[in-house]
């Protein structure tokens, strides 16, 4: 039978012990991600890859499928989930990829709001597509290729950075 300070259904401590564990996990995750802040892009990418491996991500599966969702398995522990949350919250190496133009022209155009370039890239794919445009492998590659260590497609990059990062060449409203 669970003790007085334990959750009946999960037979684990609640309130103070759980709060302390959560805070320690968040603090540790934050300090691990803070290590990334001042690293050059190449070192940052390597450290992010190591963090992903440590939290249980199958990075080889991700590498083998550049247009797919990659490893979508559940992260097994609270501590590992906190590292993943902090990594995503900080954007990982997204900023550096854009600063040093290490993303595709299409991703750069999407993120910076360069509508003419986006339309031009789409038109180029449309002209060369062998299948119906909406089902073409070329369109899928353009829209779904994962970029940065965070493995975001150009359209998801817009969501991730749209409110927080000024893009070189961005159109001002």
PDB file of N, CA and C in Angstrom, residues 1-103:
ATOM      1  N   UNK A   1       0.841  -1.179   0.000  1.00  0.00           N
ATOM      2  CA  UNK A   1       0.000   0.000   0.000  1.00  0.00           C
ATOM      3  C   UNK A   1       0.888   1.246   0.000  1.00  0.00           C
ATOM      4  N   UNK A   2       0.549   2.219  -0.833  1.00  0.00           N
ATOM      5  CA  UNK A   2       1.348   3.436  -0.890  1.00  0.00           C
ATOM      6  C   UNK A   2       1.311   4.188   0.432  1.00  0.00           C
ATOM      7  N   UNK A   3       2.420   4.871   0.713  1.00  0.00           N
ATOM      8  CA  UNK A   3       2.495   5.697   1.916  1.00  0.00           C
ATOM      9  C   UNK A   3       1.681   6.969   1.760  1.00  0.00           C
ATOM     10  N   UNK A   4       1.679   7.756   2.822  1.00  0.00           N
ATOM     11  CA  UNK A   4       0.860   8.962   2.876  1.00  0.00           C
ATOM     12  C   UNK A   4       1.196   9.967   1.762  1.00  0.00           C
ATOM     13  N   UNK A   5       2.468  10.126   1.427  1.00  0.00           N
ATOM     14  CA  UNK A   5       2.874  11.108   0.424  1.00  0.00           C
ATOM     15  C   UNK A   5       3.038  10.488  -0.957  1.00  0.00           C
ATOM     16  N   UNK A   6       2.418   9.369  -1.216  1.00  0.00           N
ATOM     17  CA  UNK A   6       2.574   8.723  -2.508  1.00  0.00           C
ATOM     18  C   UNK A   6       1.265   8.700  -3.278  1.00  0.00           C
ATOM     19  N   UNK A   7       1.401   8.723  -4.584  1.00  0.00           N
ATOM     20  CA  UNK A   7       0.255   8.640  -5.475  1.00  0.00           C
ATOM     21  C   UNK A   7      -0.267   7.208  -5.450  1.00  0.00           C
ATOM     22  N   UNK A   8      -1.532   7.031  -5.169  1.00  0.00           N
ATOM     23  CA  UNK A   8      -2.126   5.702  -5.039  1.00  0.00           C
ATOM     24  C   UNK A   8      -1.980   4.883  -6.319  1.00  0.00           C
ATOM     25  N   UNK A   9      -2.175   5.488  -7.466  1.00  0.00           N
ATOM     26  CA  UNK A   9      -2.184   4.747  -8.718  1.00  0.00           C
ATOM     27  C   UNK A   9      -0.794   4.396  -9.214  1.00  0.00           C
ATOM     28  N   UNK A  10       0.166   5.260  -8.979  1.00  0.00           N
ATOM     29  CA  UNK A  10       1.502   5.013  -9.517  1.00  0.00           C
ATOM     30  C   UNK A  10       2.506   4.611  -8.440  1.00  0.00           C
ATOM     31  N   UNK A  11       2.073   4.601  -7.212  1.00  0.00           N
ATOM     32  CA  UNK A  11       2.916   4.242  -6.085  1.00  0.00           C
ATOM     33  C   UNK A  11       4.260   4.942  -6.134  1.00  0.00           C
ATOM     34  N   UNK A  12       4.240   6.227  -6.371  1.00  0.00           N
ATOM     35  CA  UNK A  12       5.459   7.019  -6.314  1.00  0.00           C
ATOM     36  C   UNK A  12       5.152   8.296  -5.550  1.00  0.00           C
ATOM     37  N   UNK A  13       6.198   8.878  -5.018  1.00  0.00           N
ATOM     38  CA  UNK A  13       5.990  10.068  -4.201  1.00  0.00           C
ATOM     39  C   UNK A  13       5.504  11.232  -5.055  1.00  0.00           C
ATOM     40  N   UNK A  14       4.751  12.090  -4.425  1.00  0.00           N
ATOM     41  CA  UNK A  14       4.229  13.275  -5.099  1.00  0.00           C
ATOM     42  C   UNK A  14       4.757  14.505  -4.398  1.00  0.00           C
ATOM     43  N   UNK A  15       4.180  15.607  -4.663  1.00  0.00           N
ATOM     44  CA  UNK A  15       4.467  16.923  -4.091  1.00  0.00           C
ATOM     45  C   UNK A  15       5.949  17.221  -3.951  1.00  0.00           C
ATOM     46  N   UNK A  16       6.495  17.263  -2.749  1.00  0.00           N
ATOM     47  CA  UNK A  16       7.865  17.740  -2.542  1.00  0.00           C
ATOM     48  C   UNK A  16       8.907  16.928  -3.296  1.00  0.00           C
ATOM     49  N   UNK A  17       8.865  15.633  -3.186  1.00  0.00           N
ATOM     50  CA  UNK A  17       9.871  14.798  -3.862  1.00  0.00           C
ATOM     51  C   UNK A  17       9.754  14.911  -5.370  1.00  0.00           C
ATOM     52  N   UNK A  18       8.543  14.878  -5.851  1.00  0.00           N
ATOM     53  CA  UNK A  18       8.342  14.974  -7.299  1.00  0.00           C
ATOM     54  C   UNK A  18       8.735  16.358  -7.812  1.00  0.00           C
ATOM     55  N   UNK A  19       8.356  17.374  -7.079  1.00  0.00           N
ATOM     56  CA  UNK A  19       8.722  18.741  -7.458  1.00  0.00           C
ATOM     57  C   UNK A  19      10.239  18.893  -7.503  1.00  0.00           C
ATOM     58  N   UNK A  20      10.930  18.379  -6.503  1.00  0.00           N
ATOM     59  CA  UNK A  20      12.394  18.448  -6.446  1.00  0.00           C
ATOM     60  C   UNK A  20      13.008  17.708  -7.632  1.00  0.00           C
ATOM     61  N   UNK A  21      12.490  16.547  -7.936  1.00  0.00           N
ATOM     62  CA  UNK A  21      12.995  15.770  -9.081  1.00  0.00           C
ATOM     63  C   UNK A  21      12.778  16.528 -10.391  1.00  0.00           C
ATOM     64  N   UNK A  22      11.595  17.102 -10.547  1.00  0.00           N
ATOM     65  CA  UNK A  22      11.312  17.871 -11.760  1.00  0.00           C
ATOM     66  C   UNK A  22      12.255  19.056 -11.889  1.00  0.00           C
ATOM     67  N   UNK A  23      12.470  19.782 -10.809  1.00  0.00           N
ATOM     68  CA  UNK A  23      13.358  20.935 -10.849  1.00  0.00           C
ATOM     69  C   UNK A  23      14.794  20.528 -11.158  1.00  0.00           C
ATOM     70  N   UNK A  24      15.261  19.453 -10.552  1.00  0.00           N
ATOM     71  CA  UNK A  24      16.619  18.979 -10.817  1.00  0.00           C
ATOM     72  C   UNK A  24      16.770  18.560 -12.278  1.00  0.00           C
ATOM     73  N   UNK A  25      15.756  17.893 -12.793  1.00  0.00           N
ATOM     74  CA  UNK A  25      15.795  17.456 -14.191  1.00  0.00           C
ATOM     75  C   UNK A  25      15.840  18.649 -15.131  1.00  0.00           C
ATOM     76  N   UNK A  26      15.006  19.640 -14.861  1.00  0.00           N
ATOM     77  CA  UNK A  26      14.986  20.839 -15.709  1.00  0.00           C
ATOM     78  C   UNK A  26      16.299  21.610 -15.623  1.00  0.00           C
ATOM     79  N   UNK A  27      16.838  21.724 -14.424  1.00  0.00           N
ATOM     80  CA  UNK A  27      18.106  22.435 -14.254  1.00  0.00           C
ATOM     81  C   UNK A  27      19.237  21.727 -14.988  1.00  0.00           C
ATOM     82  N   UNK A  28      19.285  20.410 -14.872  1.00  0.00           N
ATOM     83  CA  UNK A  28      20.330  19.645 -15.552  1.00  0.00           C
ATOM     84  C   UNK A  28      20.194  19.787 -17.065  1.00  0.00           C
ATOM     85  N   UNK A  29      18.966  19.671 -17.562  1.00  0.00           N
ATOM     86  CA  UNK A  29      18.732  19.810 -19.004  1.00  0.00           C
ATOM     87  C   UNK A  29      19.134  21.201 -19.474  1.00  0.00           C
ATOM     88  N   UNK A  30      18.772  22.193 -18.715  1.00  0.00           N
ATOM     89  CA  UNK A  30      19.108  23.565 -19.090  1.00  0.00           C
ATOM     90  C   UNK A  30      20.622  23.755 -19.141  1.00  0.00           C
ATOM     91  N   UNK A  31      21.332  23.233 -18.165  1.00  0.00           N
ATOM     92  CA  UNK A  31      22.789  23.394 -18.167  1.00  0.00           C
ATOM     93  C   UNK A  31      23.427  22.630 -19.323  1.00  0.00           C
ATOM     94  N   UNK A  32      22.871  21.472 -19.682  1.00  0.00           N
ATOM     95  CA  UNK A  32      23.405  20.720 -20.824  1.00  0.00           C
ATOM     96  C   UNK A  32      23.210  21.490 -22.120  1.00  0.00           C
ATOM     97  N   UNK A  33      22.051  22.097 -22.291  1.00  0.00           N
ATOM     98  CA  UNK A  33      21.764  22.839 -23.518  1.00  0.00           C
ATOM     99  C   UNK A  33      22.521  24.171 -23.535  1.00  0.00           C
ATOM    100  N   UNK A  34      22.723  24.763 -22.371  1.00  0.00           N
ATOM    101  CA  UNK A  34      23.484  26.015 -22.305  1.00  0.00           C
ATOM    102  C   UNK A  34      24.905  25.849 -22.833  1.00  0.00           C
ATOM    103  N   UNK A  35      25.431  24.633 -22.781  1.00  0.00           N
ATOM    104  CA  UNK A  35      26.777  24.360 -23.305  1.00  0.00           C
ATOM    105  C   UNK A  35      26.869  24.676 -24.797  1.00  0.00           C
ATOM    106  N   UNK A  36      25.747  24.638 -25.486  1.00  0.00           N
ATOM    107  CA  UNK A  36      25.730  24.853 -26.932  1.00  0.00           C
ATOM    108  C   UNK A  36      25.920  26.319 -27.326  1.00  0.00           C
ATOM    109  N   UNK A  37      25.593  27.222 -26.438  1.00  0.00           N
ATOM    110  CA  UNK A  37      25.439  28.632 -26.777  1.00  0.00           C
ATOM    111  C   UNK A  37      26.579  29.240 -27.582  1.00  0.00           C
ATOM    112  N   UNK A  38      27.783  29.077 -27.175  1.00  0.00           N
ATOM    113  CA  UNK A  38      28.883  29.791 -27.801  1.00  0.00           C
ATOM    114  C   UNK A  38      29.734  28.922 -28.733  1.00  0.00           C
ATOM    115  N   UNK A  39      29.277  27.721 -29.015  1.00  0.00           N
ATOM    116  CA  UNK A  39      30.061  26.827 -29.873  1.00  0.00           C
ATOM    117  C   UNK A  39      29.924  27.204 -31.342  1.00  0.00           C
ATOM    118  N   UNK A  40      30.975  26.979 -32.127  1.00  0.00           N
ATOM    119  CA  UNK A  40      30.846  27.130 -33.583  1.00  0.00           C
ATOM    120  C   UNK A  40      29.880  26.070 -34.113  1.00  0.00           C
ATOM    121  N   UNK A  41      29.333  26.307 -35.289  1.00  0.00           N
ATOM    122  CA  UNK A  41      28.297  25.432 -35.838  1.00  0.00           C
ATOM    123  C   UNK A  41      28.719  23.963 -35.886  1.00  0.00           C
ATOM    124  N   UNK A  42      29.894  23.658 -36.370  1.00  0.00           N
ATOM    125  CA  UNK A  42      30.317  22.252 -36.494  1.00  0.00           C
ATOM    126  C   UNK A  42      30.334  21.556 -35.134  1.00  0.00           C
ATOM    127  N   UNK A  43      30.856  22.228 -34.126  1.00  0.00           N
ATOM    128  CA  UNK A  43      30.890  21.640 -32.786  1.00  0.00           C
ATOM    129  C   UNK A  43      29.489  21.539 -32.197  1.00  0.00           C
ATOM    130  N   UNK A  44      28.671  22.530 -32.464  1.00  0.00           N
ATOM    131  CA  UNK A  44      27.300  22.521 -31.964  1.00  0.00           C
ATOM    132  C   UNK A  44      26.529  21.335 -32.565  1.00  0.00           C
ATOM    133  N   UNK A  45      26.695  21.121 -33.872  1.00  0.00           N
ATOM    134  CA  UNK A  45      26.019  20.000 -34.533  1.00  0.00           C
ATOM    135  C   UNK A  45      26.445  18.671 -33.911  1.00  0.00           C
ATOM    136  N   UNK A  46      27.743  18.531 -33.639  1.00  0.00           N
ATOM    137  CA  UNK A  46      28.247  17.286 -33.053  1.00  0.00           C
ATOM    138  C   UNK A  46      27.705  17.082 -31.643  1.00  0.00           C
ATOM    139  N   UNK A  47      27.682  18.144 -30.848  1.00  0.00           N
ATOM    140  CA  UNK A  47      27.155  18.023 -29.481  1.00  0.00           C
ATOM    141  C   UNK A  47      25.660  17.718 -29.503  1.00  0.00           C
ATOM    142  N   UNK A  48      24.914  18.339 -30.402  1.00  0.00           N
ATOM    143  CA  UNK A  48      23.480  18.045 -30.514  1.00  0.00           C
ATOM    144  C   UNK A  48      23.280  16.584 -30.899  1.00  0.00           C
ATOM    145  N   UNK A  49      24.076  16.103 -31.833  1.00  0.00           N
ATOM    146  CA  UNK A  49      23.975  14.691 -32.242  1.00  0.00           C
ATOM    147  C   UNK A  49      24.227  13.777 -31.040  1.00  0.00           C
ATOM    148  N   UNK A  50      25.244  14.098 -30.236  1.00  0.00           N
ATOM    149  CA  UNK A  50      25.537  13.298 -29.053  1.00  0.00           C
ATOM    150  C   UNK A  50      24.383  13.348 -28.052  1.00  0.00           C
ATOM    151  N   UNK A  51      23.801  14.532 -27.858  1.00  0.00           N
ATOM    152  CA  UNK A  51      22.645  14.650 -26.964  1.00  0.00           C
ATOM    153  C   UNK A  51      21.480  13.814 -27.477  1.00  0.00           C
ATOM    154  N   UNK A  52      21.247  13.848 -28.785  1.00  0.00           N
ATOM    155  CA  UNK A  52      20.157  13.064 -29.362  1.00  0.00           C
ATOM    156  C   UNK A  52      20.383  11.568 -29.147  1.00  0.00           C
ATOM    157  N   UNK A  53      21.608  11.135 -29.319  1.00  0.00           N
ATOM    158  CA  UNK A  53      21.928   9.722 -29.079  1.00  0.00           C
ATOM    159  C   UNK A  53      21.688   9.376 -27.614  1.00  0.00           C
ATOM    160  N   UNK A  54      22.138  10.247 -26.703  1.00  0.00           N
ATOM    161  CA  UNK A  54      21.967  10.009 -25.270  1.00  0.00           C
ATOM    162  C   UNK A  54      20.494   9.911 -24.864  1.00  0.00           C
ATOM    163  N   UNK A  55      19.627  10.687 -25.510  1.00  0.00           N
ATOM    164  CA  UNK A  55      18.215  10.616 -25.114  1.00  0.00           C
ATOM    165  C   UNK A  55      17.484   9.472 -25.805  1.00  0.00           C
ATOM    166  N   UNK A  56      18.202   8.756 -26.676  1.00  0.00           N
ATOM    167  CA  UNK A  56      17.633   7.552 -27.268  1.00  0.00           C
ATOM    168  C   UNK A  56      17.178   7.691 -28.706  1.00  0.00           C
ATOM    169  N   UNK A  57      17.529   8.769 -29.366  1.00  0.00           N
ATOM    170  CA  UNK A  57      17.142   8.964 -30.758  1.00  0.00           C
ATOM    171  C   UNK A  57      17.984   8.087 -31.666  1.00  0.00           C
ATOM    172  N   UNK A  58      17.348   7.433 -32.610  1.00  0.00           N
ATOM    173  CA  UNK A  58      18.056   6.634 -33.605  1.00  0.00           C
ATOM    174  C   UNK A  58      18.523   7.575 -34.715  1.00  0.00           C
ATOM    175  N   UNK A  59      19.698   8.166 -34.545  1.00  0.00           N
ATOM    176  CA  UNK A  59      20.185   9.155 -35.503  1.00  0.00           C
ATOM    177  C   UNK A  59      20.504   8.528 -36.856  1.00  0.00           C
ATOM    178  N   UNK A  60      20.845   7.239 -36.875  1.00  0.00           N
ATOM    179  CA  UNK A  60      21.095   6.571 -38.159  1.00  0.00           C
ATOM    180  C   UNK A  60      19.803   6.472 -38.969  1.00  0.00           C
ATOM    181  N   UNK A  61      18.692   6.208 -38.294  1.00  0.00           N
ATOM    182  CA  UNK A  61      17.394   6.181 -38.974  1.00  0.00           C
ATOM    183  C   UNK A  61      17.082   7.567 -39.528  1.00  0.00           C
ATOM    184  N   UNK A  62      17.338   8.595 -38.752  1.00  0.00           N
ATOM    185  CA  UNK A  62      17.111   9.969 -39.219  1.00  0.00           C
ATOM    186  C   UNK A  62      17.969  10.267 -40.439  1.00  0.00           C
ATOM    187  N   UNK A  63      19.246   9.889 -40.388  1.00  0.00           N
ATOM    188  CA  UNK A  63      20.168  10.159 -41.491  1.00  0.00           C
ATOM    189  C   UNK A  63      19.752   9.449 -42.774  1.00  0.00           C
ATOM    190  N   UNK A  64      19.181   8.265 -42.624  1.00  0.00           N
ATOM    191  CA  UNK A  64      18.831   7.480 -43.806  1.00  0.00           C
ATOM    192  C   UNK A  64      17.535   7.924 -44.473  1.00  0.00           C
ATOM    193  N   UNK A  65      16.809   8.835 -43.856  1.00  0.00           N
ATOM    194  CA  UNK A  65      15.532   9.272 -44.414  1.00  0.00           C
ATOM    195  C   UNK A  65      15.415  10.796 -44.324  1.00  0.00           C
ATOM    196  N   UNK A  66      16.103  11.515 -45.231  1.00  0.00           N
ATOM    197  CA  UNK A  66      16.138  12.982 -45.126  1.00  0.00           C
ATOM    198  C   UNK A  66      14.810  13.686 -45.399  1.00  0.00           C
ATOM    199  N   UNK A  67      13.822  12.996 -45.966  1.00  0.00           N
ATOM    200  CA  UNK A  67      12.532  13.640 -46.201  1.00  0.00           C
ATOM    201  C   UNK A  67      11.424  13.060 -45.329  1.00  0.00           C
ATOM    202  N   UNK A  68      11.776  12.156 -44.440  1.00  0.00           N
ATOM    203  CA  UNK A  68      10.761  11.534 -43.593  1.00  0.00           C
ATOM    204  C   UNK A  68      10.779  12.077 -42.179  1.00  0.00           C
ATOM    205  N   UNK A  69       9.909  11.525 -41.359  1.00  0.00           N
ATOM    206  CA  UNK A  69       9.770  11.987 -39.990  1.00  0.00           C
ATOM    207  C   UNK A  69      10.897  11.518 -39.082  1.00  0.00           C
ATOM    208  N   UNK A  70      11.656  10.514 -39.505  1.00  0.00           N
ATOM    209  CA  UNK A  70      12.748  10.033 -38.669  1.00  0.00           C
ATOM    210  C   UNK A  70      12.236   9.269 -37.469  1.00  0.00           C
ATOM    211  N   UNK A  71      13.089   9.150 -36.471  1.00  0.00           N
ATOM    212  CA  UNK A  71      12.767   8.398 -35.265  1.00  0.00           C
ATOM    213  C   UNK A  71      11.701   9.132 -34.466  1.00  0.00           C
ATOM    214  N   UNK A  72      10.551   8.513 -34.344  1.00  0.00           N
ATOM    215  CA  UNK A  72       9.437   9.095 -33.596  1.00  0.00           C
ATOM    216  C   UNK A  72       9.140   8.318 -32.317  1.00  0.00           C
ATOM    217  N   UNK A  73      10.100   7.521 -31.854  1.00  0.00           N
ATOM    218  CA  UNK A  73       9.860   6.712 -30.668  1.00  0.00           C
ATOM    219  C   UNK A  73       9.751   7.590 -29.423  1.00  0.00           C
ATOM    220  N   UNK A  74       9.102   7.055 -28.430  1.00  0.00           N
ATOM    221  CA  UNK A  74       8.891   7.761 -27.171  1.00  0.00           C
ATOM    222  C   UNK A  74      10.211   7.885 -26.419  1.00  0.00           C
ATOM    223  N   UNK A  75      10.448   9.027 -25.846  1.00  0.00           N
ATOM    224  CA  UNK A  75      11.638   9.240 -25.029  1.00  0.00           C
ATOM    225  C   UNK A  75      11.333   8.676 -23.642  1.00  0.00           C
ATOM    226  N   UNK A  76      12.199   7.802 -23.175  1.00  0.00           N
ATOM    227  CA  UNK A  76      11.869   6.929 -22.052  1.00  0.00           C
ATOM    228  C   UNK A  76      11.829   7.561 -20.661  1.00  0.00           C
ATOM    229  N   UNK A  77      12.592   8.590 -20.391  1.00  0.00           N
ATOM    230  CA  UNK A  77      12.617   9.112 -19.019  1.00  0.00           C
ATOM    231  C   UNK A  77      12.341  10.607 -18.995  1.00  0.00           C
ATOM    232  N   UNK A  78      11.956  11.068 -17.834  1.00  0.00           N
ATOM    233  CA  UNK A  78      11.709  12.494 -17.627  1.00  0.00           C
ATOM    234  C   UNK A  78      12.964  13.302 -17.940  1.00  0.00           C
ATOM    235  N   UNK A  79      14.106  12.844 -17.478  1.00  0.00           N
ATOM    236  CA  UNK A  79      15.355  13.573 -17.675  1.00  0.00           C
ATOM    237  C   UNK A  79      15.689  13.696 -19.160  1.00  0.00           C
ATOM    238  N   UNK A  80      15.490  12.645 -19.902  1.00  0.00           N
ATOM    239  CA  UNK A  80      15.753  12.685 -21.340  1.00  0.00           C
ATOM    240  C   UNK A  80      14.745  13.583 -22.053  1.00  0.00           C
ATOM    241  N   UNK A  81      13.489  13.519 -21.629  1.00  0.00           N
ATOM    242  CA  UNK A  81      12.466  14.382 -22.233  1.00  0.00           C
ATOM    243  C   UNK A  81      12.777  15.859 -21.970  1.00  0.00           C
ATOM    244  N   UNK A  82      13.276  16.159 -20.776  1.00  0.00           N
ATOM    245  CA  UNK A  82      13.631  17.546 -20.467  1.00  0.00           C
ATOM    246  C   UNK A  82      14.763  18.039 -21.356  1.00  0.00           C
ATOM    247  N   UNK A  83      15.750  17.201 -21.638  1.00  0.00           N
ATOM    248  CA  UNK A  83      16.825  17.599 -22.546  1.00  0.00           C
ATOM    249  C   UNK A  83      16.243  17.895 -23.925  1.00  0.00           C
ATOM    250  N   UNK A  84      15.367  17.018 -24.399  1.00  0.00           N
ATOM    251  CA  UNK A  84      14.747  17.220 -25.713  1.00  0.00           C
ATOM    252  C   UNK A  84      13.928  18.508 -25.740  1.00  0.00           C
ATOM    253  N   UNK A  85      13.145  18.754 -24.683  1.00  0.00           N
ATOM    254  CA  UNK A  85      12.335  19.979 -24.610  1.00  0.00           C
ATOM    255  C   UNK A  85      13.204  21.228 -24.634  1.00  0.00           C
ATOM    256  N   UNK A  86      14.264  21.229 -23.852  1.00  0.00           N
ATOM    257  CA  UNK A  86      15.150  22.396 -23.805  1.00  0.00           C
ATOM    258  C   UNK A  86      15.864  22.591 -25.141  1.00  0.00           C
ATOM    259  N   UNK A  87      16.257  21.505 -25.760  1.00  0.00           N
ATOM    260  CA  UNK A  87      16.912  21.602 -27.059  1.00  0.00           C
ATOM    261  C   UNK A  87      15.971  22.227 -28.081  1.00  0.00           C
ATOM    262  N   UNK A  88      14.725  21.763 -28.106  1.00  0.00           N
ATOM    263  CA  UNK A  88      13.750  22.305 -29.046  1.00  0.00           C
ATOM    264  C   UNK A  88      13.409  23.757 -28.700  1.00  0.00           C
ATOM    265  N   UNK A  89      13.271  24.042 -27.411  1.00  0.00           N
ATOM    266  CA  UNK A  89      12.903  25.399 -26.994  1.00  0.00           C
ATOM    267  C   UNK A  89      13.966  26.427 -27.387  1.00  0.00           C
ATOM    268  N   UNK A  90      15.227  26.025 -27.353  1.00  0.00           N
ATOM    269  CA  UNK A  90      16.302  26.957 -27.710  1.00  0.00           C
ATOM    270  C   UNK A  90      16.530  27.020 -29.216  1.00  0.00           C
ATOM    271  N   UNK A  91      15.967  26.078 -29.939  1.00  0.00           N
ATOM    272  CA  UNK A  91      16.159  26.059 -31.387  1.00  0.00           C
ATOM    273  C   UNK A  91      17.393  25.305 -31.831  1.00  0.00           C
ATOM    274  N   UNK A  92      18.127  24.748 -30.882  1.00  0.00           N
ATOM    275  CA  UNK A  92      19.315  23.978 -31.251  1.00  0.00           C
ATOM    276  C   UNK A  92      20.291  24.820 -32.044  1.00  0.00           C
ATOM    277  N   UNK A  93      20.523  24.432 -33.284  1.00  0.00           N
ATOM    278  CA  UNK A  93      21.475  25.148 -34.139  1.00  0.00           C
ATOM    279  C   UNK A  93      20.790  25.844 -35.314  1.00  0.00           C
ATOM    280  N   UNK A  94      19.497  26.081 -35.194  1.00  0.00           N
ATOM    281  CA  UNK A  94      18.746  26.701 -36.290  1.00  0.00           C
ATOM    282  C   UNK A  94      19.305  28.085 -36.628  1.00  0.00           C
ATOM    283  N   UNK A  95      19.535  28.885 -35.617  1.00  0.00           N
ATOM    284  CA  UNK A  95      20.018  30.249 -35.845  1.00  0.00           C
ATOM    285  C   UNK A  95      21.323  30.245 -36.643  1.00  0.00           C
ATOM    286  N   UNK A  96      22.262  29.403 -36.249  1.00  0.00           N
ATOM    287  CA  UNK A  96      23.555  29.354 -36.933  1.00  0.00           C
ATOM    288  C   UNK A  96      23.420  28.867 -38.368  1.00  0.00           C
ATOM    289  N   UNK A  97      22.526  27.899 -38.589  1.00  0.00           N
ATOM    290  CA  UNK A  97      22.319  27.419 -39.956  1.00  0.00           C
ATOM    291  C   UNK A  97      21.841  28.553 -40.868  1.00  0.00           C
ATOM    292  N   UNK A  98      20.973  29.397 -40.350  1.00  0.00           N
ATOM    293  CA  UNK A  98      20.491  30.522 -41.159  1.00  0.00           C
ATOM    294  C   UNK A  98      21.541  31.625 -41.253  1.00  0.00           C
ATOM    295  N   UNK A  99      22.204  31.905 -40.167  1.00  0.00           N
ATOM    296  CA  UNK A  99      23.232  32.955 -40.171  1.00  0.00           C
ATOM    297  C   UNK A  99      24.327  32.647 -41.183  1.00  0.00           C
ATOM    298  N   UNK A 100      24.726  31.395 -41.270  1.00  0.00           N
ATOM    299  CA  UNK A 100      25.823  30.994 -42.165  1.00  0.00           C
ATOM    300  C   UNK A 100      25.310  30.387 -43.467  1.00  0.00           C
ATOM    301  N   UNK A 101      24.033  30.610 -43.784  1.00  0.00           N
ATOM    302  CA  UNK A 101      23.425  30.128 -45.035  1.00  0.00           C
ATOM    303  C   UNK A 101      23.681  28.640 -45.256  1.00  0.00           C
ATOM    304  N   UNK A 102      23.450  27.851 -44.218  1.00  0.00           N
ATOM    305  CA  UNK A 102      23.632  26.404 -44.297  1.00  0.00           C
ATOM    306  C   UNK A 102      22.300  25.667 -44.458  1.00  0.00           C
ATOM    307  N   UNK A 103      21.324  26.358 -44.995  1.00  0.00           N
ATOM    308  CA  UNK A 103      20.033  25.748 -45.306  1.00  0.00           C
ATOM    309  C   UNK A 103      19.796  25.927 -46.801  1.00  0.00           C
TER     310      UNK A 103
END
